[in-house]
XYZ file of C-alpha atoms in Angstrom:
417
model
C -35.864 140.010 62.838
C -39.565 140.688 61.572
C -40.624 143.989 60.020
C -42.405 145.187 62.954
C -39.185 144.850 64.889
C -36.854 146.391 62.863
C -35.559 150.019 64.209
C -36.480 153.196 62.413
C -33.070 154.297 61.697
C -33.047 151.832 58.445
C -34.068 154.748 56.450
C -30.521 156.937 57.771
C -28.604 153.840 57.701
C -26.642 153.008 54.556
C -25.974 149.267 54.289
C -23.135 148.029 52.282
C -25.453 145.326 50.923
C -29.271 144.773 50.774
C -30.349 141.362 49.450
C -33.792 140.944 48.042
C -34.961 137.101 48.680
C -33.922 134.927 51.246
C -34.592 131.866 48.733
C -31.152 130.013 48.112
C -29.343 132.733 46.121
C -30.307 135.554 48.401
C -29.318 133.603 51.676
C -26.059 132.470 49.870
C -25.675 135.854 48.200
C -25.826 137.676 52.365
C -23.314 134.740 53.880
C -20.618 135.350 51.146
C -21.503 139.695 51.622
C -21.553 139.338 55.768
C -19.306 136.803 55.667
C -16.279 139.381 54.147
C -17.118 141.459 57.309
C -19.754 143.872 55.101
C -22.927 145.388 56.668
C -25.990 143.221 54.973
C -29.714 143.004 55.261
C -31.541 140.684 53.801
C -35.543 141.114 52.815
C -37.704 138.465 52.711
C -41.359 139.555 52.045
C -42.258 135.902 53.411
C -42.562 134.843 57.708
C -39.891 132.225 57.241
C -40.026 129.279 56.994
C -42.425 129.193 54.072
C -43.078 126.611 51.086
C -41.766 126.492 47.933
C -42.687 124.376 44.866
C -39.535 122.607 44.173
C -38.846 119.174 43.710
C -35.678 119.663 46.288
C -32.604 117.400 44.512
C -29.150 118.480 46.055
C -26.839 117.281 43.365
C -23.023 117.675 43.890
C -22.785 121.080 42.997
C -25.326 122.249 45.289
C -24.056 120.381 47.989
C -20.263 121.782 47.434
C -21.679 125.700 47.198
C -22.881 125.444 50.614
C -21.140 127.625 53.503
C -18.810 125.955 55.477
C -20.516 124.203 58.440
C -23.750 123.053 56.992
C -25.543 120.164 57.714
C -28.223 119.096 54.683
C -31.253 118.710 56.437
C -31.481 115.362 54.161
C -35.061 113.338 53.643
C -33.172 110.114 51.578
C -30.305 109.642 49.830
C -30.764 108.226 46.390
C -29.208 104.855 45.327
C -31.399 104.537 42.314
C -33.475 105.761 39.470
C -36.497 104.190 37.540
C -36.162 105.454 34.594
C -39.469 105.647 31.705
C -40.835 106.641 28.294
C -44.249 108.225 29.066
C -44.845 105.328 31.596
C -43.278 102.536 29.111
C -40.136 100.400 28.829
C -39.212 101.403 32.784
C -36.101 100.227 33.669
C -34.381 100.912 37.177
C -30.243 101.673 37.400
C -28.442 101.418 40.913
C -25.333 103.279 42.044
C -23.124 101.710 45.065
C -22.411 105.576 45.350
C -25.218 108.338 46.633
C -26.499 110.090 43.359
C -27.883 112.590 45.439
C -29.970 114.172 48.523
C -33.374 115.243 48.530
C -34.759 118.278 51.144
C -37.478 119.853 51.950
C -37.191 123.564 50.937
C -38.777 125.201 54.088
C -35.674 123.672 56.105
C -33.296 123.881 53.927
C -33.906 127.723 53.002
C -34.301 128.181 56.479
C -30.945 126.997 57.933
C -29.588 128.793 54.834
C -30.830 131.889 56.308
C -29.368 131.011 59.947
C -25.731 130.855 58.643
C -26.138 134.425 56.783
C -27.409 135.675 59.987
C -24.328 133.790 62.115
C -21.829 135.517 59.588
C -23.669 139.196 60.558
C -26.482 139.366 58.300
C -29.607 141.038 59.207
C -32.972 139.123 58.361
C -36.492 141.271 57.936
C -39.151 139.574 56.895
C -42.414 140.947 56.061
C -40.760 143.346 53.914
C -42.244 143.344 50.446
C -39.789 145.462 47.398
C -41.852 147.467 45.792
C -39.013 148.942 43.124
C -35.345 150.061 43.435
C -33.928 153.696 42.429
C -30.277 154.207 41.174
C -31.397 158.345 40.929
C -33.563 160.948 41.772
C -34.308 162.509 45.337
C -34.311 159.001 47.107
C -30.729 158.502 46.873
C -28.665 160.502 48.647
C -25.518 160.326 46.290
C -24.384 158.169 43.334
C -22.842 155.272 45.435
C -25.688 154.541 46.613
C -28.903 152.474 45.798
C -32.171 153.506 47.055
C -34.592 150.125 47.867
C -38.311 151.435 47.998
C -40.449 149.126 50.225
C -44.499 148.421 50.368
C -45.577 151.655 52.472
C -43.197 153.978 51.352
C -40.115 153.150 53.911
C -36.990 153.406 52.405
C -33.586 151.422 52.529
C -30.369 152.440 51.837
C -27.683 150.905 50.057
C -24.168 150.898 48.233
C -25.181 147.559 46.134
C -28.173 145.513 45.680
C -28.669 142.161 44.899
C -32.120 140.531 43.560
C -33.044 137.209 44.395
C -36.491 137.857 44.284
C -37.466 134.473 42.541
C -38.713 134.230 38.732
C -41.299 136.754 38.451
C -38.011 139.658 40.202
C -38.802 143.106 40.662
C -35.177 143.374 40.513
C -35.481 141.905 37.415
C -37.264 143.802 35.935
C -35.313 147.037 37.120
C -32.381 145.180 35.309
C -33.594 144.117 32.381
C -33.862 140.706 32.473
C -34.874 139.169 29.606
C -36.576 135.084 29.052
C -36.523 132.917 26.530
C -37.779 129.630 27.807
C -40.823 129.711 30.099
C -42.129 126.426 31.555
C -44.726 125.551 33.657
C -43.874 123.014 36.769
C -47.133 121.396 38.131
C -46.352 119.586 41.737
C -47.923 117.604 45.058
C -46.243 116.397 48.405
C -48.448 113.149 48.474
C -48.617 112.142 52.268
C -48.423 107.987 51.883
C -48.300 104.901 54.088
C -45.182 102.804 55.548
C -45.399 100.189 53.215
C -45.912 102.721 49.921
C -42.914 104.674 51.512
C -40.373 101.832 51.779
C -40.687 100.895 48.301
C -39.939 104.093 47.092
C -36.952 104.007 49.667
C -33.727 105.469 48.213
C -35.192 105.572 44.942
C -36.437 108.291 42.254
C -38.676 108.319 39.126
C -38.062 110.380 36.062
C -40.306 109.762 33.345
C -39.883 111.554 29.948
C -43.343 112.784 29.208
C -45.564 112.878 26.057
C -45.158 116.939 25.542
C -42.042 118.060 23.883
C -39.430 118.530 26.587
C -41.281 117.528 28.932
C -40.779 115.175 32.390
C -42.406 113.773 35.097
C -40.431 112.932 38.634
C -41.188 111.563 41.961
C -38.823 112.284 45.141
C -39.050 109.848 48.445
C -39.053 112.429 51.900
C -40.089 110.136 54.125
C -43.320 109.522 54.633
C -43.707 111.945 51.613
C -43.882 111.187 48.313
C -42.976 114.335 45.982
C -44.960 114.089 42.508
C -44.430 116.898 39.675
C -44.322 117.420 36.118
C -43.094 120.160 33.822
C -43.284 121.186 30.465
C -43.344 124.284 28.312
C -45.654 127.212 29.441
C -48.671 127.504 27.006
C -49.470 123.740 27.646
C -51.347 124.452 30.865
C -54.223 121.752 29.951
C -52.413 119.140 28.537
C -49.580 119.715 32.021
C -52.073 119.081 34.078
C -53.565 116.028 32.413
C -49.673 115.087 32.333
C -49.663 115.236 36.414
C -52.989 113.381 36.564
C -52.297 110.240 34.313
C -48.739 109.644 35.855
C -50.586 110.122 39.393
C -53.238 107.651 38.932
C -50.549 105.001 36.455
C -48.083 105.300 39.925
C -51.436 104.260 41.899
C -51.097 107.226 43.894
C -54.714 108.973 42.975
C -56.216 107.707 46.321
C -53.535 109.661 48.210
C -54.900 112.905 49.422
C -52.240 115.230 48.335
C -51.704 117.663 51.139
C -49.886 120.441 49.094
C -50.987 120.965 45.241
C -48.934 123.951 43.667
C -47.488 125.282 40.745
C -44.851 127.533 39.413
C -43.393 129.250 36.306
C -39.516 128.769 35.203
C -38.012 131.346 33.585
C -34.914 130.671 31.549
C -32.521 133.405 30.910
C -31.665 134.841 27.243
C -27.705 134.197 26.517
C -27.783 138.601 25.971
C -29.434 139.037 29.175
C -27.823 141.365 31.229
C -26.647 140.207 35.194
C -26.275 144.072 36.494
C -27.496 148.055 36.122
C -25.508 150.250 38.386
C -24.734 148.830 41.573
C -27.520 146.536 41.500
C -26.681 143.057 40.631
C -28.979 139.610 40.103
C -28.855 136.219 40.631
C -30.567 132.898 41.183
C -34.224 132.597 39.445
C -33.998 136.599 39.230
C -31.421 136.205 36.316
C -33.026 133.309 35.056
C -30.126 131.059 35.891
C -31.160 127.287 35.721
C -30.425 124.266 33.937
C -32.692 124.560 30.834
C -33.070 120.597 29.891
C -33.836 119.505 34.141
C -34.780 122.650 34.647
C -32.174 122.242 37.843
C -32.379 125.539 39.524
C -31.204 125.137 43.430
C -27.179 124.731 42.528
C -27.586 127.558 40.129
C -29.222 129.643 42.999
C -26.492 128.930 45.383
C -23.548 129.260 43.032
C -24.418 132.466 41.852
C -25.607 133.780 44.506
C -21.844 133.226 46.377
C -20.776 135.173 43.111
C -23.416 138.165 43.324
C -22.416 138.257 47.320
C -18.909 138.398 46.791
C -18.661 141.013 43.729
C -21.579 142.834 45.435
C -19.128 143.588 48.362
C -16.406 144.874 45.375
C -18.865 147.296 43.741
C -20.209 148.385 47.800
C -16.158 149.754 47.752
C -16.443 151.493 44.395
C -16.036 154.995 44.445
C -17.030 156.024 41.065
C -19.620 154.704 38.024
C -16.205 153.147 36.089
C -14.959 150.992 38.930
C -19.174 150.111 39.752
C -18.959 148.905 35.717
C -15.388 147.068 35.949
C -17.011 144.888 39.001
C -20.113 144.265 37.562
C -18.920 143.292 34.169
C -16.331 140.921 36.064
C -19.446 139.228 37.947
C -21.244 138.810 34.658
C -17.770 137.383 33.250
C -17.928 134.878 36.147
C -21.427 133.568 36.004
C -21.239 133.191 32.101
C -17.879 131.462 32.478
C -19.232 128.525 34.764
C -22.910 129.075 35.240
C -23.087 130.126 31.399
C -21.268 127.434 29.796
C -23.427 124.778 31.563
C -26.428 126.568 30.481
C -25.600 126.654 26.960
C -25.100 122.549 26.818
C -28.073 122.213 28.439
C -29.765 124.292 25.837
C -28.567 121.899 23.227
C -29.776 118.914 25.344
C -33.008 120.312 25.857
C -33.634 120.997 21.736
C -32.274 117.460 20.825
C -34.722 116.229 23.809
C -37.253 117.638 22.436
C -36.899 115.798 18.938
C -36.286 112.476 20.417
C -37.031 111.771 23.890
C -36.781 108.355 22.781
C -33.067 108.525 22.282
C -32.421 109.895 25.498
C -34.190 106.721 27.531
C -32.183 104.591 25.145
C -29.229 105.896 25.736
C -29.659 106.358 30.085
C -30.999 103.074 30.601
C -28.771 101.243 27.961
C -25.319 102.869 26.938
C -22.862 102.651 30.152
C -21.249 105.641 28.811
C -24.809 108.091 29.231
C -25.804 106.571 32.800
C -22.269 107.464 33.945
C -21.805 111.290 32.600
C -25.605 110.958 35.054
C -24.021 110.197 37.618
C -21.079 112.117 37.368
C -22.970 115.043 36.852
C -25.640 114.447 39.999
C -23.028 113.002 42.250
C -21.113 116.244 42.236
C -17.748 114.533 39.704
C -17.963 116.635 36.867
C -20.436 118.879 35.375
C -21.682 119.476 31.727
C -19.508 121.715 30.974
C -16.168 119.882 31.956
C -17.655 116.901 30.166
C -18.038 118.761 26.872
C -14.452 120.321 27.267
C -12.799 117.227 28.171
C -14.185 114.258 26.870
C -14.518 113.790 23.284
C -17.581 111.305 23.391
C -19.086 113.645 25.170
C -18.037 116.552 22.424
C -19.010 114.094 19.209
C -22.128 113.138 20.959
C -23.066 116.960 21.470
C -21.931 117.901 18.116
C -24.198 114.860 16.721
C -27.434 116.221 18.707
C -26.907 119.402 17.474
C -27.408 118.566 13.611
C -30.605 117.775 14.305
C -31.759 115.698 10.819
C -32.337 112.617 10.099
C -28.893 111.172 9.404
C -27.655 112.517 12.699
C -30.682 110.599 14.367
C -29.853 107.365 12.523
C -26.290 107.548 13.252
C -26.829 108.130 16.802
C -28.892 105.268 16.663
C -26.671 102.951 15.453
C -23.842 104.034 17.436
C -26.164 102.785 20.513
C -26.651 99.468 19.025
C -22.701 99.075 18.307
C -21.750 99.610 21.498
């Protein structure tokens, strides 16, 4: 329901769980709440369905966090992926198997949204956060939460979850802290039949000339999606990035009809997931994939996690069982969601160093293009391959030296096999 609609008891009412968002984590976060027979409403300070800048990949792991039910409102399903070095020694690789989906995030967040509210969750848009309040003369007692909104208008609580995107007021209230910050620059490039078929089934990621950096392009149709990203503090040289692999595609005389961009914020491994009985997930933590920046299976993961233990610390009766279930949800995200993150850290520094190595090793060692497709088709995920497979440990371990002889003899590994 919009804001204007909602009834003007909210303020008496005490919901077992507010969600702030109604992004991917906060939708998922309300379906896993409403869907364990809790009382939820979810804010969205957005009319739905709105547009977000995101690339929209559904690897495997986003596709197997999704309720029960759902159909992925899918654009193409990818076959293949050109592969290139700052627009150099391009080489495509083909999978009989799909790799993964691509979406459009207005309908994807939107249907999203329509399960939470089929399980019992209540939707209000228009309904900006302004802060939350664990004390003071807002809250009636201490199991409850007190969630101030634009205005003044209160709404009560016994456990909050933020998914209010990167820049959270939840966040904040938290104590989030970042330690990688990148900038994402991005266009959906309207383009004709004939440009559109040849992109058919078929993705581009090229590793770009700033460190870490890498340029993509997504088929939707009769939309081509075009973005770059990079570290934050490199806003100039970004977008010269986006414009160079634009115009070396032959897409500059395509009118883009959206241009946007959008910070990433990266989680510190200390950062804390909770305060109280307010819990966070999704961009709000700063969960994402540091190397791919992959953010949209982190959002739904753990935001099935922050539902669920949200619904344990709505039952707590006192501030020892409210820690017990937060530190178990923290426990949970840093045992899946955590471990993935801190291989992907590791990527993302050796990356850095020697993009090079990386293109080498995707678009000629058998053993890298598989772990790729593993990984995107949903078959394992970083951090299975680091605990099981002992290339995958060595070749880890080797990254991680970072010097010159660890370089060479990665090198020459790729050449012996």
């Amino acid at each position: 329901m919009s804001g204007e609609n909602s009834s003007a008891d909210d303020v008496q009412r005490v919901w077992d769980v507010v969600v702030v968002g109604a992004g991917p984590a906060g939708a998922s976060a309300a379906y896993a709440a409403a869907v364990a027979g809790r009382r939820v409403l979810l804010l969205e300070k957005a009319e739905l369905p709105r547009y977000k800048t995101c690339g929209g990949g559904i690897i495997g792991p986003s596709r197997d966090a999704l309720p029960p039910g759902f159909e992925l409102p899918l654009k193409d399903r990818v076959h293949a992926v050109t592969f290139s070095h700052d627009g150099r020694f391009t080489r495509t690789r083909r999978s009989k198997q799909t790799l993964f989906g691509l979406i459009n995030r207005p309908e994807f967040d939107q249907q999203l949204v329509e399960h939470a509210q089929k399980a019992g969750a209540e939707l209000r848009t228009g309904a900006t956060v302004q802060r939350v309040e664990q004390h003071g003369s807002a809250v009636p007692d201490r199991r409850t939460v007190a969630v101030v909104l634009q205005g003044g208008e209160t709404v009560l609580a016994h456990a909050v979850v933020g998914a209010d995107g990167s820049a959270s007021r939840i966040g904040a209230h938290v104590g989030v802290k970042m330690d990688q910050v990148d900038l994402g620059l991005e266009m959906e490039i309207p383009v004709p039949d004939t440009v559109a078929e040849d992109w058919k089934g078929r993705v581009l990621l090229d590793w770009g000339p700033l460190p870490g950096s890498y340029g993509w392009v997504f088929p939707k149709g009769d939309t081509l999606t075009v973005g770059v990203i990079s570290r934050r503090g490199e806003g100039a040289a970004t977008k010269r990035y986006l414009e160079d692999f634009v115009a070396r595609l032959g897409l500059a005389g395509f009118e883009p009809s959206v241009s946007s961009g959008h910070l990433t914020r990266c989680r510190a491994e200390d950062s804390p997931l909770s305060r109280g009985r307010v819990l966070v997930c999704g961009d709000a933590a700063g969960l994402l994939e540091p190397w791919t920046r992959e953010g949209i299976s982190f959002a739904l993961r753990s935001g099935r996690l922050a539902g669920e233990w949200a619904v344990r610390i709505a039952e707590a009766h006192d501030a020892v069982d409210t820690r017990r279930q937060a530190l178990n949800y923290a426990f949970a995200v840093k045992a899946g969601l955590g471990v993935e993150m801190s291989v992907g850290k590791r990527l993302l520094a050796a990356f850095e160093r020697r993009p090079g190595l990386f293109h080498a090793a995707l678009t000629g060692f058998r053993p890298a293009w598989k772990a790729f497709r593993d990984i995107t088709s949903g078959a394992s995920s970083l951090g299975e391959m680091v605990r099981s497979r002992p290339l995958a440990q060595r070749t880890i371990a080797l990254l991680d030296r970072g010097h010159a002889a660890a370089v060479t003899e990665a090198d020459e590994d790729l050449v012996d096999s």
